[in-house]
Structures are given as structure tokens and as C-alpha cells.
Amino acid sequence: FYGAIGDVSKAIELKAKSEYFAELGNLKADIGDYKRAIPDILKAIVLDPENIEFKYLLILFTHNSGKSKEAFEKLNQNLKNLLNTPYAPLFYDLRGIIKIGLNESNEIEKGLGLNDKNGGCLDLKKGLELAKRLTEEDFQNFEYLSYDFDGVNEIITEFCN
């Protein structure tokens, strides 16, 4: 990963493109360095402010860096604009995970203060329902994201039944 981070950083020096910043942020997130990934995603958003995937990644990385309340606020600000897009299931699922209080390893963090298990389960189920309506073309259009049906079902089974 570190070699790839260096390669993408050099590409950015040659030409600053939103995709390069997003890839750099993703690489840093892949090694668990969410705090350093956030500025890269913010730069990607500045260069491509309409990119929904970049906004989702910003919220996800913010949550995974331990700032779940801030992520939750950003998520709610964006969700109303995404209800009729293929990205809505991902945002509902992330909101459900944050409401339940799950961290990256799916362990409950009692200190978040959200701990809305019922609301979180409703969001997860809504996200799953919406994801089932997506077409193969919708999934192919996701550049940085994917929908994890099995992972969502596991969380619902463990925390919502």
C-alpha cells in the first residue's frame, strides 16, 4: 500500500485530479489511516463537488476516525438529496450502523451517545430493501463503492432480530 500511496502522490504532483485524491484517500483508509484519508477526500470533493461517492467516503472515513456524531450530521445533510439515487441504500446502511453505535469492527461503542438500536435497524432494513431494487447497471456505475448484502444481513441478524 505504501508504494501505491507514493505512486498516487506523484501522479497528483503532475496533475491534481479528483480521482487521484479519492484513490489516495482510499489507500490510506485501507491501512486504517482515516484521519489522513479525510483531507484527500475533501480535496476530491473540491474538484468534483457533485460526486456522491466522494461525499459518502468522507462520511464513512469521518465515522471510522472516531467522529461518529459529526459523520451522522453530515450524513443527514446529504441523505435527503440522495433518496432517488442508487446511492441511497449505502447512506441508509451507514446511518443505521452509526445509530446502533457500531464501530469499524462491528463492536458497539457505548460512548457515542446515539445508541438508537431500533432506528438503526429500521435504516439498515430500508437500505437493504432499496439495494434489492438496484439493477446490475446501477452496481456497475459505482466507481469506489459496493453494496455488501451479506455484511448488512449479518448486522441485521446480530443486532436487529
mmCIF file with all atom_site columns, C-alpha atoms in Angstrom:
data_model
loop_
_atom_site.group_PDB
_atom_site.id
_atom_site.type_symbol
_atom_site.label_atom_id
_atom_site.label_alt_id
_atom_site.label_comp_id
_atom_site.label_asym_id
_atom_site.label_entity_id
_atom_site.label_seq_id
_atom_site.pdbx_PDB_ins_code
_atom_site.Cartn_x
_atom_site.Cartn_y
_atom_site.Cartn_z
_atom_site.occupancy
_atom_site.B_iso_or_equiv
_atom_site.pdbx_formal_charge
_atom_site.auth_seq_id
_atom_site.auth_comp_id
_atom_site.auth_asym_id
_atom_site.auth_atom_id
_atom_site.pdbx_PDB_model_num
ATOM 1   C CA . PHE A 1 1   ? 0.000   0.000   0.000   1.00 0.00 ? 1   PHE A CA 1
ATOM 2   C CA . TYR A 1 2   ? 2.770   2.430   0.842   1.00 0.00 ? 2   TYR A CA 1
ATOM 3   C CA . GLY A 1 3   ? 4.267   2.107   -2.639  1.00 0.00 ? 3   GLY A CA 1
ATOM 4   C CA . ALA A 1 4   ? 0.873   2.756   -4.178  1.00 0.00 ? 4   ALA A CA 1
ATOM 5   C CA . ILE A 1 5   ? 0.397   5.785   -1.925  1.00 0.00 ? 5   ILE A CA 1
ATOM 6   C CA . GLY A 1 6   ? 3.709   7.151   -3.186  1.00 0.00 ? 6   GLY A CA 1
ATOM 7   C CA . ASP A 1 7   ? 2.750   6.487   -6.808  1.00 0.00 ? 7   ASP A CA 1
ATOM 8   C CA . VAL A 1 8   ? -0.609  8.237   -6.488  1.00 0.00 ? 8   VAL A CA 1
ATOM 9   C CA . SER A 1 9   ? 1.026   11.150  -4.648  1.00 0.00 ? 9   SER A CA 1
ATOM 10  C CA . LYS A 1 10  ? 3.442   11.575  -7.580  1.00 0.00 ? 10  LYS A CA 1
ATOM 11  C CA . ALA A 1 11  ? 0.529   11.480  -10.032 1.00 0.00 ? 11  ALA A CA 1
ATOM 12  C CA . ILE A 1 12  ? -1.162  14.260  -8.048  1.00 0.00 ? 12  ILE A CA 1
ATOM 13  C CA . GLU A 1 13  ? 2.002   16.358  -8.295  1.00 0.00 ? 13  GLU A CA 1
ATOM 14  C CA . LEU A 1 14  ? 1.814   16.025  -12.084 1.00 0.00 ? 14  LEU A CA 1
ATOM 15  C CA . LYS A 1 15  ? -1.929  16.690  -12.342 1.00 0.00 ? 15  LYS A CA 1
ATOM 16  C CA . ALA A 1 16  ? -4.331  17.203  -9.464  1.00 0.00 ? 16  ALA A CA 1
ATOM 17  C CA . LYS A 1 17  ? -7.439  15.203  -10.368 1.00 0.00 ? 17  LYS A CA 1
ATOM 18  C CA . SER A 1 18  ? -10.340 14.360  -8.088  1.00 0.00 ? 18  SER A CA 1
ATOM 19  C CA . GLU A 1 19  ? -9.968  10.648  -8.866  1.00 0.00 ? 19  GLU A CA 1
ATOM 20  C CA . TYR A 1 20  ? -6.340  10.709  -7.753  1.00 0.00 ? 20  TYR A CA 1
ATOM 21  C CA . PHE A 1 21  ? -7.199  12.330  -4.439  1.00 0.00 ? 21  PHE A CA 1
ATOM 22  C CA . ALA A 1 22  ? -10.035 9.841   -3.904  1.00 0.00 ? 22  ALA A CA 1
ATOM 23  C CA . GLU A 1 23  ? -7.706  6.931   -4.661  1.00 0.00 ? 23  GLU A CA 1
ATOM 24  C CA . LEU A 1 24  ? -5.098  8.315   -2.275  1.00 0.00 ? 24  LEU A CA 1
ATOM 25  C CA . GLY A 1 25  ? -7.734  8.635   0.446   1.00 0.00 ? 25  GLY A CA 1
ATOM 26  C CA . ASN A 1 26  ? -8.935  5.100   -0.210  1.00 0.00 ? 26  ASN A CA 1
ATOM 27  C CA . LEU A 1 27  ? -5.414  3.730   0.033   1.00 0.00 ? 27  LEU A CA 1
ATOM 28  C CA . LYS A 1 28  ? -4.874  5.473   3.367   1.00 0.00 ? 28  LYS A CA 1
ATOM 29  C CA . ALA A 1 29  ? -8.232  4.168   4.594   1.00 0.00 ? 29  ALA A CA 1
ATOM 30  C CA . ASP A 1 30  ? -7.256  0.650   3.529   1.00 0.00 ? 30  ASP A CA 1
ATOM 31  C CA . ILE A 1 31  ? -4.414  0.763   6.047   1.00 0.00 ? 31  ILE A CA 1
ATOM 32  C CA . GLY A 1 32  ? -6.693  2.249   8.716   1.00 0.00 ? 32  GLY A CA 1
ATOM 33  C CA . ASP A 1 33  ? -5.368  5.817   8.484   1.00 0.00 ? 33  ASP A CA 1
ATOM 34  C CA . TYR A 1 34  ? -8.755  7.508   8.241   1.00 0.00 ? 34  TYR A CA 1
ATOM 35  C CA . LYS A 1 35  ? -7.621  10.810  9.721   1.00 0.00 ? 35  LYS A CA 1
ATOM 36  C CA . ARG A 1 36  ? -5.084  11.240  6.917   1.00 0.00 ? 36  ARG A CA 1
ATOM 37  C CA . ALA A 1 37  ? -7.588  9.988   4.323   1.00 0.00 ? 37  ALA A CA 1
ATOM 38  C CA . ILE A 1 38  ? -10.142 12.707  5.101   1.00 0.00 ? 38  ILE A CA 1
ATOM 39  C CA . PRO A 1 39  ? -8.128  15.665  3.689   1.00 0.00 ? 39  PRO A CA 1
ATOM 40  C CA . ASP A 1 40  ? -7.615  13.743  0.453   1.00 0.00 ? 40  ASP A CA 1
ATOM 41  C CA . ILE A 1 41  ? -11.337 13.087  0.079   1.00 0.00 ? 41  ILE A CA 1
ATOM 42  C CA . LEU A 1 42  ? -12.059 16.750  0.872   1.00 0.00 ? 42  LEU A CA 1
ATOM 43  C CA . LYS A 1 43  ? -9.719  17.747  -1.976  1.00 0.00 ? 43  LYS A CA 1
ATOM 44  C CA . ALA A 1 44  ? -11.521 15.326  -4.282  1.00 0.00 ? 44  ALA A CA 1
ATOM 45  C CA . ILE A 1 45  ? -14.837 16.935  -3.316  1.00 0.00 ? 45  ILE A CA 1
ATOM 46  C CA . VAL A 1 46  ? -13.490 20.428  -4.017  1.00 0.00 ? 46  VAL A CA 1
ATOM 47  C CA . LEU A 1 47  ? -12.508 19.283  -7.520  1.00 0.00 ? 47  LEU A CA 1
ATOM 48  C CA . ASP A 1 48  ? -15.746 17.356  -8.105  1.00 0.00 ? 48  ASP A CA 1
ATOM 49  C CA . PRO A 1 49  ? -18.412 18.674  -5.701  1.00 0.00 ? 49  PRO A CA 1
ATOM 50  C CA . GLU A 1 50  ? -21.248 16.697  -7.310  1.00 0.00 ? 50  GLU A CA 1
ATOM 51  C CA . ASN A 1 51  ? -19.615 13.292  -6.812  1.00 0.00 ? 51  ASN A CA 1
ATOM 52  C CA . ILE A 1 52  ? -21.845 11.399  -4.400  1.00 0.00 ? 52  ILE A CA 1
ATOM 53  C CA . GLU A 1 53  ? -19.312 8.633   -3.805  1.00 0.00 ? 53  GLU A CA 1
ATOM 54  C CA . PHE A 1 54  ? -16.746 11.142  -2.544  1.00 0.00 ? 54  PHE A CA 1
ATOM 55  C CA . LYS A 1 55  ? -19.311 12.532  -0.106  1.00 0.00 ? 55  LYS A CA 1
ATOM 56  C CA . TYR A 1 56  ? -20.106 9.025   1.120   1.00 0.00 ? 56  TYR A CA 1
ATOM 57  C CA . LEU A 1 57  ? -16.399 8.254   1.585   1.00 0.00 ? 57  LEU A CA 1
ATOM 58  C CA . LEU A 1 58  ? -15.957 11.469  3.589   1.00 0.00 ? 58  LEU A CA 1
ATOM 59  C CA . ILE A 1 59  ? -18.782 10.451  5.920   1.00 0.00 ? 59  ILE A CA 1
ATOM 60  C CA . LEU A 1 60  ? -17.505 6.871   6.210   1.00 0.00 ? 60  LEU A CA 1
ATOM 61  C CA . PHE A 1 61  ? -13.933 7.961   6.947   1.00 0.00 ? 61  PHE A CA 1
ATOM 62  C CA . THR A 1 62  ? -15.167 10.532  9.459   1.00 0.00 ? 62  THR A CA 1
ATOM 63  C CA . HIS A 1 63  ? -17.129 7.797   11.258  1.00 0.00 ? 63  HIS A CA 1
ATOM 64  C CA . ASN A 1 64  ? -14.225 5.359   11.133  1.00 0.00 ? 64  ASN A CA 1
ATOM 65  C CA . SER A 1 65  ? -11.860 8.009   12.522  1.00 0.00 ? 65  SER A CA 1
ATOM 66  C CA . GLY A 1 66  ? -13.970 8.101   15.679  1.00 0.00 ? 66  GLY A CA 1
ATOM 67  C CA . LYS A 1 67  ? -16.101 11.155  14.882  1.00 0.00 ? 67  LYS A CA 1
ATOM 68  C CA . SER A 1 68  ? -19.432 9.391   14.555  1.00 0.00 ? 68  SER A CA 1
ATOM 69  C CA . LYS A 1 69  ? -21.621 12.301  15.648  1.00 0.00 ? 69  LYS A CA 1
ATOM 70  C CA . GLU A 1 70  ? -20.010 14.561  13.054  1.00 0.00 ? 70  GLU A CA 1
ATOM 71  C CA . ALA A 1 71  ? -20.428 11.819  10.434  1.00 0.00 ? 71  ALA A CA 1
ATOM 72  C CA . PHE A 1 72  ? -24.067 11.392  11.421  1.00 0.00 ? 72  PHE A CA 1
ATOM 73  C CA . GLU A 1 73  ? -24.747 15.114  10.943  1.00 0.00 ? 73  GLU A CA 1
ATOM 74  C CA . LYS A 1 74  ? -23.063 15.130  7.518   1.00 0.00 ? 74  LYS A CA 1
ATOM 75  C CA . LEU A 1 75  ? -24.960 12.008  6.535   1.00 0.00 ? 75  LEU A CA 1
ATOM 76  C CA . ASN A 1 76  ? -28.323 13.509  7.432   1.00 0.00 ? 76  ASN A CA 1
ATOM 77  C CA . GLN A 1 77  ? -27.443 16.671  5.487   1.00 0.00 ? 77  GLN A CA 1
ATOM 78  C CA . ASN A 1 78  ? -26.761 14.597  2.362   1.00 0.00 ? 78  ASN A CA 1
ATOM 79  C CA . LEU A 1 79  ? -29.409 11.875  2.647   1.00 0.00 ? 79  LEU A CA 1
ATOM 80  C CA . LYS A 1 80  ? -32.397 13.970  1.592   1.00 0.00 ? 80  LYS A CA 1
ATOM 81  C CA . ASN A 1 81  ? -30.668 14.774  -1.717  1.00 0.00 ? 81  ASN A CA 1
ATOM 82  C CA . LEU A 1 82  ? -29.925 11.115  -2.430  1.00 0.00 ? 82  LEU A CA 1
ATOM 83  C CA . LEU A 1 83  ? -33.224 9.377   -1.832  1.00 0.00 ? 83  LEU A CA 1
ATOM 84  C CA . ASN A 1 84  ? -33.889 8.784   -5.530  1.00 0.00 ? 84  ASN A CA 1
ATOM 85  C CA . THR A 1 85  ? -30.371 7.704   -6.445  1.00 0.00 ? 85  THR A CA 1
ATOM 86  C CA . PRO A 1 86  ? -28.689 4.306   -6.450  1.00 0.00 ? 86  PRO A CA 1
ATOM 87  C CA . TYR A 1 87  ? -26.550 5.534   -3.535  1.00 0.00 ? 87  TYR A CA 1
ATOM 88  C CA . ALA A 1 88  ? -29.445 5.799   -1.069  1.00 0.00 ? 88  ALA A CA 1
ATOM 89  C CA . PRO A 1 89  ? -29.034 2.205   0.245   1.00 0.00 ? 89  PRO A CA 1
ATOM 90  C CA . LEU A 1 90  ? -25.415 2.873   1.190   1.00 0.00 ? 90  LEU A CA 1
ATOM 91  C CA . PHE A 1 91  ? -26.304 6.032   3.078   1.00 0.00 ? 91  PHE A CA 1
ATOM 92  C CA . TYR A 1 92  ? -29.188 4.320   4.905   1.00 0.00 ? 92  TYR A CA 1
ATOM 93  C CA . ASP A 1 93  ? -26.910 1.448   5.909   1.00 0.00 ? 93  ASP A CA 1
ATOM 94  C CA . LEU A 1 94  ? -24.198 3.758   7.185   1.00 0.00 ? 94  LEU A CA 1
ATOM 95  C CA . ARG A 1 95  ? -26.760 5.782   9.126   1.00 0.00 ? 95  ARG A CA 1
ATOM 96  C CA . GLY A 1 96  ? -28.095 2.559   10.655  1.00 0.00 ? 96  GLY A CA 1
ATOM 97  C CA . ILE A 1 97  ? -24.608 1.467   11.667  1.00 0.00 ? 97  ILE A CA 1
ATOM 98  C CA . ILE A 1 98  ? -23.910 4.839   13.250  1.00 0.00 ? 98  ILE A CA 1
ATOM 99  C CA . LYS A 1 99  ? -27.273 4.901   15.061  1.00 0.00 ? 99  LYS A CA 1
ATOM 100 C CA . ILE A 1 100 ? -26.691 1.453   16.542  1.00 0.00 ? 100 ILE A CA 1
ATOM 101 C CA . GLY A 1 101 ? -23.263 2.659   17.641  1.00 0.00 ? 101 GLY A CA 1
ATOM 102 C CA . LEU A 1 102 ? -21.164 0.161   15.710  1.00 0.00 ? 102 LEU A CA 1
ATOM 103 C CA . ASN A 1 103 ? -17.536 0.876   15.052  1.00 0.00 ? 103 ASN A CA 1
ATOM 104 C CA . GLU A 1 104 ? -15.430 -0.414  12.155  1.00 0.00 ? 104 GLU A CA 1
ATOM 105 C CA . SER A 1 105 ? -15.135 -3.893  13.681  1.00 0.00 ? 105 SER A CA 1
ATOM 106 C CA . ASN A 1 106 ? -18.900 -4.063  14.365  1.00 0.00 ? 106 ASN A CA 1
ATOM 107 C CA . GLU A 1 107 ? -18.477 -3.714  18.110  1.00 0.00 ? 107 GLU A CA 1
ATOM 108 C CA . ILE A 1 108 ? -20.871 -1.411  19.929  1.00 0.00 ? 108 ILE A CA 1
ATOM 109 C CA . GLU A 1 109 ? -19.324 1.805   21.212  1.00 0.00 ? 109 GLU A CA 1
ATOM 110 C CA . LYS A 1 110 ? -21.317 2.829   24.262  1.00 0.00 ? 110 LYS A CA 1
ATOM 111 C CA . GLY A 1 111 ? -19.760 6.284   24.409  1.00 0.00 ? 111 GLY A CA 1
ATOM 112 C CA . LEU A 1 112 ? -21.274 7.565   21.168  1.00 0.00 ? 112 LEU A CA 1
ATOM 113 C CA . GLY A 1 113 ? -24.479 8.641   22.791  1.00 0.00 ? 113 GLY A CA 1
ATOM 114 C CA . LEU A 1 114 ? -26.533 7.727   19.722  1.00 0.00 ? 114 LEU A CA 1
ATOM 115 C CA . ASN A 1 115 ? -27.274 4.075   20.536  1.00 0.00 ? 115 ASN A CA 1
ATOM 116 C CA . ASP A 1 116 ? -30.617 4.121   18.731  1.00 0.00 ? 116 ASP A CA 1
ATOM 117 C CA . LYS A 1 117 ? -30.855 0.407   18.020  1.00 0.00 ? 117 LYS A CA 1
ATOM 118 C CA . ASN A 1 118 ? -34.441 0.476   16.746  1.00 0.00 ? 118 ASN A CA 1
ATOM 119 C CA . GLY A 1 119 ? -33.833 3.443   14.444  1.00 0.00 ? 119 GLY A CA 1
ATOM 120 C CA . GLY A 1 120 ? -30.588 1.918   13.241  1.00 0.00 ? 120 GLY A CA 1
ATOM 121 C CA . CYS A 1 121 ? -32.279 -1.365  12.434  1.00 0.00 ? 121 CYS A CA 1
ATOM 122 C CA . LEU A 1 122 ? -35.026 0.434   10.510  1.00 0.00 ? 122 LEU A CA 1
ATOM 123 C CA . ASP A 1 123 ? -32.386 2.254   8.454   1.00 0.00 ? 123 ASP A CA 1
ATOM 124 C CA . LEU A 1 124 ? -30.465 -0.958  7.760   1.00 0.00 ? 124 LEU A CA 1
ATOM 125 C CA . LYS A 1 125 ? -33.623 -2.725  6.626   1.00 0.00 ? 125 LYS A CA 1
ATOM 126 C CA . LYS A 1 126 ? -34.610 0.258   4.459   1.00 0.00 ? 126 LYS A CA 1
ATOM 127 C CA . GLY A 1 127 ? -31.156 0.288   2.871   1.00 0.00 ? 127 GLY A CA 1
ATOM 128 C CA . LEU A 1 128 ? -31.345 -3.434  2.174   1.00 0.00 ? 128 LEU A CA 1
ATOM 129 C CA . GLU A 1 129 ? -34.827 -3.074  0.669   1.00 0.00 ? 129 GLU A CA 1
ATOM 130 C CA . LEU A 1 130 ? -33.634 -0.253  -1.604  1.00 0.00 ? 130 LEU A CA 1
ATOM 131 C CA . ALA A 1 131 ? -30.485 -2.158  -2.590  1.00 0.00 ? 131 ALA A CA 1
ATOM 132 C CA . LYS A 1 132 ? -32.567 -5.120  -3.749  1.00 0.00 ? 132 LYS A CA 1
ATOM 133 C CA . ARG A 1 133 ? -34.206 -2.787  -6.290  1.00 0.00 ? 133 ARG A CA 1
ATOM 134 C CA . LEU A 1 134 ? -30.908 -1.737  -7.841  1.00 0.00 ? 134 LEU A CA 1
ATOM 135 C CA . THR A 1 135 ? -30.048 -3.023  -11.288 1.00 0.00 ? 135 THR A CA 1
ATOM 136 C CA . GLU A 1 136 ? -26.774 -4.569  -12.409 1.00 0.00 ? 136 GLU A CA 1
ATOM 137 C CA . GLU A 1 137 ? -26.113 -1.323  -14.275 1.00 0.00 ? 137 GLU A CA 1
ATOM 138 C CA . ASP A 1 138 ? -26.506 0.648   -11.034 1.00 0.00 ? 138 ASP A CA 1
ATOM 139 C CA . PHE A 1 139 ? -23.871 -1.521  -9.362  1.00 0.00 ? 139 PHE A CA 1
ATOM 140 C CA . GLN A 1 140 ? -21.518 -1.181  -12.337 1.00 0.00 ? 140 GLN A CA 1
ATOM 141 C CA . ASN A 1 141 ? -21.749 2.607   -12.077 1.00 0.00 ? 141 ASN A CA 1
ATOM 142 C CA . PHE A 1 142 ? -20.334 2.557   -8.545  1.00 0.00 ? 142 PHE A CA 1
ATOM 143 C CA . GLU A 1 143 ? -16.716 3.541   -9.010  1.00 0.00 ? 143 GLU A CA 1
ATOM 144 C CA . TYR A 1 144 ? -15.420 3.415   -5.437  1.00 0.00 ? 144 TYR A CA 1
ATOM 145 C CA . LEU A 1 145 ? -18.266 1.759   -3.565  1.00 0.00 ? 145 LEU A CA 1
ATOM 146 C CA . SER A 1 146 ? -20.052 -1.566  -3.479  1.00 0.00 ? 146 SER A CA 1
ATOM 147 C CA . TYR A 1 147 ? -23.035 -2.933  -1.611  1.00 0.00 ? 147 TYR A CA 1
ATOM 148 C CA . ASP A 1 148 ? -22.333 -5.716  0.882   1.00 0.00 ? 148 ASP A CA 1
ATOM 149 C CA . PHE A 1 149 ? -25.614 -7.655  1.083   1.00 0.00 ? 149 PHE A CA 1
ATOM 150 C CA . ASP A 1 150 ? -24.065 -10.353 3.287   1.00 0.00 ? 150 ASP A CA 1
ATOM 151 C CA . GLY A 1 151 ? -22.495 -7.850  5.673   1.00 0.00 ? 151 GLY A CA 1
ATOM 152 C CA . VAL A 1 152 ? -25.728 -5.915  6.080   1.00 0.00 ? 152 VAL A CA 1
ATOM 153 C CA . ASN A 1 153 ? -27.695 -9.129  6.626   1.00 0.00 ? 153 ASN A CA 1
ATOM 154 C CA . GLU A 1 154 ? -25.183 -10.222 9.291   1.00 0.00 ? 154 GLU A CA 1
ATOM 155 C CA . ILE A 1 155 ? -25.558 -6.918  11.156  1.00 0.00 ? 155 ILE A CA 1
ATOM 156 C CA . ILE A 1 156 ? -29.351 -7.136  10.962  1.00 0.00 ? 156 ILE A CA 1
ATOM 157 C CA . THR A 1 157 ? -29.272 -10.736 12.220  1.00 0.00 ? 157 THR A CA 1
ATOM 158 C CA . GLU A 1 158 ? -26.926 -9.893  15.100  1.00 0.00 ? 158 GLU A CA 1
ATOM 159 C CA . PHE A 1 159 ? -28.404 -6.603  16.290  1.00 0.00 ? 159 PHE A CA 1
ATOM 160 C CA . CYS A 1 160 ? -31.963 -6.371  14.971  1.00 0.00 ? 160 CYS A CA 1
ATOM 161 C CA . ASN A 1 161 ? -33.631 -9.757  15.469  1.00 0.00 ? 161 ASN A CA 1
#
